Amino acid sequence: MTENSSYLFRFAEAAPNEFDVGTLKGAHERNFPVLRDQEGSVYRIRLEGGGIREPHWHPTAWELNYVIAGRARWTVLGTHPDGDYRNETFEAGPDDLVFAPQGFFHYFENVSDTDPLEVLVVFNTSTQEPNDDIGIVGTVNSLPRHVLAASFGVPVSTFDNLPTEVKPVIISRRPPA
């Protein structure tokens, strides 16, 4: 038996993207070459207590999420099979699967303030995260402030204190109540 194989990916040895409240590790076409042109990638997300995966959407991929440990609160916004456009908010725990269709705006957060949440995410794209994510921060900051003001029906000054950078999707912490 060989110790190394082009078909084997060791998550324990993968370099994580680190955030102040969690980590993101992934197997994708750049670090697991066998996935090139296979339309698949897998990520393991760990959110510490109070952690949030920034609201985002994927223009070219769906997402299937398996909760390994902890409890997550999900929100998914999109057009549903009955033709209605709405969001659904629900909780998922260990051994639950959550599906986010391609193009649907979604996010999840760790329900607990103390216990970690671990989620395995499978995508039907080989692209490295966050190259197929469009987050709410990037979305809002790609629009002129006067367009945001008109869309929300508020003065332009309402958006004066928003950060202006367009950055990749992040993992952040829920602010104190």
Short mmCIF file of N, CA, C and O in Angstrom, two decimals, residues 7 37 41 127 150 167:
data_model
loop_
_atom_site.label_atom_id
_atom_site.label_comp_id
_atom_site.label_asym_id
_atom_site.label_seq_id
_atom_site.Cartn_x
_atom_site.Cartn_y
_atom_site.Cartn_z
N TYR A 7 -5.03 10.52 -5.29
CA TYR A 7 -6.46 10.50 -4.96
C TYR A 7 -6.74 10.76 -3.49
O TYR A 7 -7.88 10.69 -3.05
N ASP A 37 -10.86 20.05 -13.52
CA ASP A 37 -11.88 19.70 -14.53
C ASP A 37 -12.90 18.68 -14.03
O ASP A 37 -13.62 18.09 -14.83
N SER A 41 -15.23 20.52 -5.29
CA SER A 41 -14.31 20.95 -4.25
C SER A 41 -14.99 20.73 -2.90
O SER A 41 -16.22 20.61 -2.83
N THR A 127 -13.18 25.43 -8.37
CA THR A 127 -12.58 26.73 -8.09
C THR A 127 -12.25 26.88 -6.62
O THR A 127 -13.03 26.49 -5.75
N ALA A 150 -31.10 55.24 -2.96
CA ALA A 150 -32.36 55.16 -3.70
C ALA A 150 -33.04 53.81 -3.47
O ALA A 150 -34.26 53.73 -3.30
N LYS A 167 -13.84 42.98 -0.72
CA LYS A 167 -12.93 41.94 -0.27
C LYS A 167 -13.61 40.58 -0.32
O LYS A 167 -14.83 40.50 -0.44
#
